[in-house]
């Protein structure tokens, strides 16, 4: 949350309404229609936004059946937010943190295995997020949802 907020905010102070949908997608909450709860505010400070997100997450059931899943392109865009140098790669630790925040039901050990099984980790402990998304997306499409 903190890293995504920093990327989408105006100097770490607030997020303008136009950036809200991509911010929410980047933290795994794009399909939850949170925008309706806060659409009357032009600027969203961090504590207010965190409280709305926490409240929304508390209302979710333990399954993701009703969640609107993001498209492949949306997922790539969300990862691109963390590719600050534009090289197409992100640190493995940042990927794990992002996936844990997305609340997909993975434990850290499961994420490590998923990353190892789907990506080549380079000498700088970074992965191509496009390769990761492509490989995981192919597996995800095989699962009925």
PDB file of C-alpha atoms in Angstrom:
ATOM      1  CA  UNK A   1       0.000   0.000   0.000  1.00  0.00           C
ATOM      2  CA  UNK A   2       2.663   2.498   1.009  1.00  0.00           C
ATOM      3  CA  UNK A   3       4.732   2.042  -2.153  1.00  0.00           C
ATOM      4  CA  UNK A   4       1.703   2.259  -4.436  1.00  0.00           C
ATOM      5  CA  UNK A   5       0.432   5.310  -2.556  1.00  0.00           C
ATOM      6  CA  UNK A   6       3.794   6.995  -3.023  1.00  0.00           C
ATOM      7  CA  UNK A   7       3.760   6.291  -6.771  1.00  0.00           C
ATOM      8  CA  UNK A   8       0.217   7.550  -7.365  1.00  0.00           C
ATOM      9  CA  UNK A   9       0.173  10.412  -4.885  1.00  0.00           C
ATOM     10  CA  UNK A  10       1.135  14.036  -5.182  1.00  0.00           C
ATOM     11  CA  UNK A  11       4.354  14.046  -3.210  1.00  0.00           C
ATOM     12  CA  UNK A  12       3.035  11.446  -0.763  1.00  0.00           C
ATOM     13  CA  UNK A  13       0.187  13.685   0.415  1.00  0.00           C
ATOM     14  CA  UNK A  14      -2.929  12.642  -1.507  1.00  0.00           C
ATOM     15  CA  UNK A  15      -4.221  10.862  -4.604  1.00  0.00           C
ATOM     16  CA  UNK A  16      -6.407  12.718  -7.066  1.00  0.00           C
ATOM     17  CA  UNK A  17      -9.598  11.029  -8.259  1.00  0.00           C
ATOM     18  CA  UNK A  18      -8.253  10.378 -11.743  1.00  0.00           C
ATOM     19  CA  UNK A  19      -5.467   8.176 -10.340  1.00  0.00           C
ATOM     20  CA  UNK A  20      -7.711   6.176  -8.010  1.00  0.00           C
ATOM     21  CA  UNK A  21      -8.727   3.306 -10.339  1.00  0.00           C
ATOM     22  CA  UNK A  22      -5.154   2.421 -11.292  1.00  0.00           C
ATOM     23  CA  UNK A  23      -4.004   2.807  -7.670  1.00  0.00           C
ATOM     24  CA  UNK A  24      -6.707   0.381  -6.531  1.00  0.00           C
ATOM     25  CA  UNK A  25      -5.802  -2.103  -9.257  1.00  0.00           C
ATOM     26  CA  UNK A  26      -2.140  -1.871  -8.302  1.00  0.00           C
ATOM     27  CA  UNK A  27      -2.934  -3.010  -4.755  1.00  0.00           C
ATOM     28  CA  UNK A  28      -5.313  -5.749  -5.905  1.00  0.00           C
ATOM     29  CA  UNK A  29      -8.599  -3.999  -5.173  1.00  0.00           C
ATOM     30  CA  UNK A  30      -9.571  -2.787  -8.635  1.00  0.00           C
ATOM     31  CA  UNK A  31     -12.795  -4.733  -8.900  1.00  0.00           C
ATOM     32  CA  UNK A  32     -14.273  -3.759  -5.560  1.00  0.00           C
ATOM     33  CA  UNK A  33     -15.974  -0.499  -6.606  1.00  0.00           C
ATOM     34  CA  UNK A  34     -14.398   1.422  -3.727  1.00  0.00           C
ATOM     35  CA  UNK A  35     -14.509   4.523  -5.899  1.00  0.00           C
ATOM     36  CA  UNK A  36     -18.208   4.948  -5.105  1.00  0.00           C
ATOM     37  CA  UNK A  37     -17.433   5.412  -1.411  1.00  0.00           C
ATOM     38  CA  UNK A  38     -15.022   8.239  -2.042  1.00  0.00           C
ATOM     39  CA  UNK A  39     -16.027   9.796  -5.357  1.00  0.00           C
ATOM     40  CA  UNK A  40     -17.121  13.097  -3.789  1.00  0.00           C
ATOM     41  CA  UNK A  41     -13.612  13.891  -2.612  1.00  0.00           C
ATOM     42  CA  UNK A  42     -11.133  15.353  -5.078  1.00  0.00           C
ATOM     43  CA  UNK A  43      -8.088  14.577  -2.953  1.00  0.00           C
ATOM     44  CA  UNK A  44      -7.642  11.429  -0.921  1.00  0.00           C
ATOM     45  CA  UNK A  45      -5.178  11.623   1.938  1.00  0.00           C
ATOM     46  CA  UNK A  46      -3.412   8.450   2.974  1.00  0.00           C
ATOM     47  CA  UNK A  47      -5.199   7.847   6.284  1.00  0.00           C
ATOM     48  CA  UNK A  48      -8.672   8.352   4.788  1.00  0.00           C
ATOM     49  CA  UNK A  49      -7.909   6.102   1.838  1.00  0.00           C
ATOM     50  CA  UNK A  50      -6.421   3.420   4.106  1.00  0.00           C
ATOM     51  CA  UNK A  51      -9.523   3.483   6.326  1.00  0.00           C
ATOM     52  CA  UNK A  52     -11.853   3.044   3.335  1.00  0.00           C
ATOM     53  CA  UNK A  53      -9.753   0.193   1.958  1.00  0.00           C
ATOM     54  CA  UNK A  54      -9.573  -1.502   5.361  1.00  0.00           C
ATOM     55  CA  UNK A  55     -13.327  -1.201   5.780  1.00  0.00           C
ATOM     56  CA  UNK A  56     -13.947  -2.627   2.320  1.00  0.00           C
ATOM     57  CA  UNK A  57     -11.551  -5.520   2.864  1.00  0.00           C
ATOM     58  CA  UNK A  58     -13.286  -6.340   6.138  1.00  0.00           C
ATOM     59  CA  UNK A  59     -16.567  -6.666   4.245  1.00  0.00           C
ATOM     60  CA  UNK A  60     -15.186  -9.162   1.746  1.00  0.00           C
ATOM     61  CA  UNK A  61     -15.970 -12.815   2.163  1.00  0.00           C
ATOM     62  CA  UNK A  62     -13.139 -15.283   2.421  1.00  0.00           C
ATOM     63  CA  UNK A  63     -13.651 -16.360  -1.196  1.00  0.00           C
ATOM     64  CA  UNK A  64     -12.940 -14.307  -4.265  1.00  0.00           C
ATOM     65  CA  UNK A  65     -15.927 -15.590  -6.264  1.00  0.00           C
ATOM     66  CA  UNK A  66     -17.640 -12.210  -6.462  1.00  0.00           C
ATOM     67  CA  UNK A  67     -14.466 -10.279  -7.206  1.00  0.00           C
ATOM     68  CA  UNK A  68     -14.141  -8.784 -10.675  1.00  0.00           C
ATOM     69  CA  UNK A  69     -10.740 -10.046 -11.807  1.00  0.00           C
ATOM     70  CA  UNK A  70      -8.490  -7.592 -13.633  1.00  0.00           C
ATOM     71  CA  UNK A  71      -7.513  -8.109 -17.247  1.00  0.00           C
ATOM     72  CA  UNK A  72      -4.051  -9.257 -18.312  1.00  0.00           C
ATOM     73  CA  UNK A  73      -3.309  -5.682 -19.446  1.00  0.00           C
ATOM     74  CA  UNK A  74      -4.446  -4.256 -16.098  1.00  0.00           C
ATOM     75  CA  UNK A  75      -2.134  -6.632 -14.267  1.00  0.00           C
ATOM     76  CA  UNK A  76       0.816  -5.645 -16.467  1.00  0.00           C
ATOM     77  CA  UNK A  77       0.046  -1.956 -15.870  1.00  0.00           C
ATOM     78  CA  UNK A  78      -0.098  -2.525 -12.133  1.00  0.00           C
ATOM     79  CA  UNK A  79       3.335  -4.141 -12.151  1.00  0.00           C
ATOM     80  CA  UNK A  80       4.704  -1.431 -14.450  1.00  0.00           C
ATOM     81  CA  UNK A  81       4.005   1.066 -11.680  1.00  0.00           C
ATOM     82  CA  UNK A  82       6.764  -0.551  -9.640  1.00  0.00           C
ATOM     83  CA  UNK A  83       9.224  -0.620 -12.557  1.00  0.00           C
ATOM     84  CA  UNK A  84      10.616   2.801 -11.760  1.00  0.00           C
ATOM     85  CA  UNK A  85      13.552   2.495 -14.158  1.00  0.00           C
ATOM     86  CA  UNK A  86      11.476   1.183 -17.069  1.00  0.00           C
ATOM     87  CA  UNK A  87      13.572  -1.955 -17.603  1.00  0.00           C
ATOM     88  CA  UNK A  88      10.690  -4.420 -17.411  1.00  0.00           C
ATOM     89  CA  UNK A  89      11.866  -5.942 -14.159  1.00  0.00           C
ATOM     90  CA  UNK A  90      11.151  -5.551 -10.471  1.00  0.00           C
ATOM     91  CA  UNK A  91      12.843  -6.863  -7.316  1.00  0.00           C
ATOM     92  CA  UNK A  92      11.563 -10.235  -6.119  1.00  0.00           C
ATOM     93  CA  UNK A  93      10.879  -8.812  -2.631  1.00  0.00           C
ATOM     94  CA  UNK A  94       8.721  -6.068  -4.132  1.00  0.00           C
ATOM     95  CA  UNK A  95       6.768  -8.635  -6.154  1.00  0.00           C
ATOM     96  CA  UNK A  96       6.133 -10.729  -3.030  1.00  0.00           C
ATOM     97  CA  UNK A  97       5.009  -7.672  -1.067  1.00  0.00           C
ATOM     98  CA  UNK A  98       2.670  -6.647  -3.897  1.00  0.00           C
ATOM     99  CA  UNK A  99       1.124 -10.117  -4.130  1.00  0.00           C
ATOM    100  CA  UNK A 100       0.668 -10.385  -0.356  1.00  0.00           C
ATOM    101  CA  UNK A 101      -1.080  -6.989  -0.307  1.00  0.00           C
ATOM    102  CA  UNK A 102      -3.386  -8.146  -3.101  1.00  0.00           C
ATOM    103  CA  UNK A 103      -4.846 -10.641  -0.595  1.00  0.00           C
ATOM    104  CA  UNK A 104      -4.998 -13.546  -3.023  1.00  0.00           C
ATOM    105  CA  UNK A 105      -4.737 -16.105  -0.242  1.00  0.00           C
ATOM    106  CA  UNK A 106      -1.062 -17.003  -0.685  1.00  0.00           C
ATOM    107  CA  UNK A 107       1.343 -17.597   2.152  1.00  0.00           C
ATOM    108  CA  UNK A 108       4.869 -16.228   1.714  1.00  0.00           C
ATOM    109  CA  UNK A 109       6.309 -19.718   1.144  1.00  0.00           C
ATOM    110  CA  UNK A 110       3.736 -20.382  -1.595  1.00  0.00           C
ATOM    111  CA  UNK A 111       4.641 -17.113  -3.292  1.00  0.00           C
ATOM    112  CA  UNK A 112       8.335 -17.963  -3.214  1.00  0.00           C
ATOM    113  CA  UNK A 113       7.598 -21.293  -4.910  1.00  0.00           C
ATOM    114  CA  UNK A 114       5.307 -19.649  -7.458  1.00  0.00           C
ATOM    115  CA  UNK A 115       7.992 -17.098  -8.317  1.00  0.00           C
ATOM    116  CA  UNK A 116      10.714 -19.758  -8.560  1.00  0.00           C
ATOM    117  CA  UNK A 117       8.504 -21.962 -10.755  1.00  0.00           C
ATOM    118  CA  UNK A 118       7.359 -19.233 -13.147  1.00  0.00           C
ATOM    119  CA  UNK A 119      10.292 -16.826 -13.486  1.00  0.00           C
ATOM    120  CA  UNK A 120      13.972 -16.572 -14.014  1.00  0.00           C
ATOM    121  CA  UNK A 121      15.529 -14.532 -11.206  1.00  0.00           C
ATOM    122  CA  UNK A 122      18.533 -12.535 -12.407  1.00  0.00           C
ATOM    123  CA  UNK A 123      21.784 -11.817 -10.534  1.00  0.00           C
ATOM    124  CA  UNK A 124      20.285  -8.612  -9.088  1.00  0.00           C
ATOM    125  CA  UNK A 125      17.406 -10.642  -7.563  1.00  0.00           C
ATOM    126  CA  UNK A 126      14.943  -9.162 -10.059  1.00  0.00           C
ATOM    127  CA  UNK A 127      12.423 -10.766 -12.378  1.00  0.00           C
ATOM    128  CA  UNK A 128      10.772  -9.781 -15.629  1.00  0.00           C
ATOM    129  CA  UNK A 129       7.268  -8.913 -14.468  1.00  0.00           C
ATOM    130  CA  UNK A 130       5.940  -9.513 -18.007  1.00  0.00           C
ATOM    131  CA  UNK A 131       7.254 -13.099 -17.953  1.00  0.00           C
ATOM    132  CA  UNK A 132       5.801 -13.582 -14.478  1.00  0.00           C
ATOM    133  CA  UNK A 133       2.375 -12.229 -15.464  1.00  0.00           C
ATOM    134  CA  UNK A 134       2.331 -14.186 -18.748  1.00  0.00           C
ATOM    135  CA  UNK A 135       3.239 -17.470 -17.033  1.00  0.00           C
ATOM    136  CA  UNK A 136       0.893 -17.009 -14.084  1.00  0.00           C
ATOM    137  CA  UNK A 137      -1.885 -15.733 -16.348  1.00  0.00           C
ATOM    138  CA  UNK A 138      -1.660 -18.893 -18.475  1.00  0.00           C
ATOM    139  CA  UNK A 139      -2.009 -21.040 -15.334  1.00  0.00           C
ATOM    140  CA  UNK A 140      -4.823 -18.838 -13.986  1.00  0.00           C
ATOM    141  CA  UNK A 141      -6.827 -19.261 -17.200  1.00  0.00           C
ATOM    142  CA  UNK A 142      -6.805 -23.036 -16.654  1.00  0.00           C
ATOM    143  CA  UNK A 143      -8.578 -22.643 -13.293  1.00  0.00           C
ATOM    144  CA  UNK A 144     -12.399 -22.391 -13.370  1.00  0.00           C
ATOM    145  CA  UNK A 145     -13.542 -19.099 -11.815  1.00  0.00           C
TER     146      UNK A 145
END
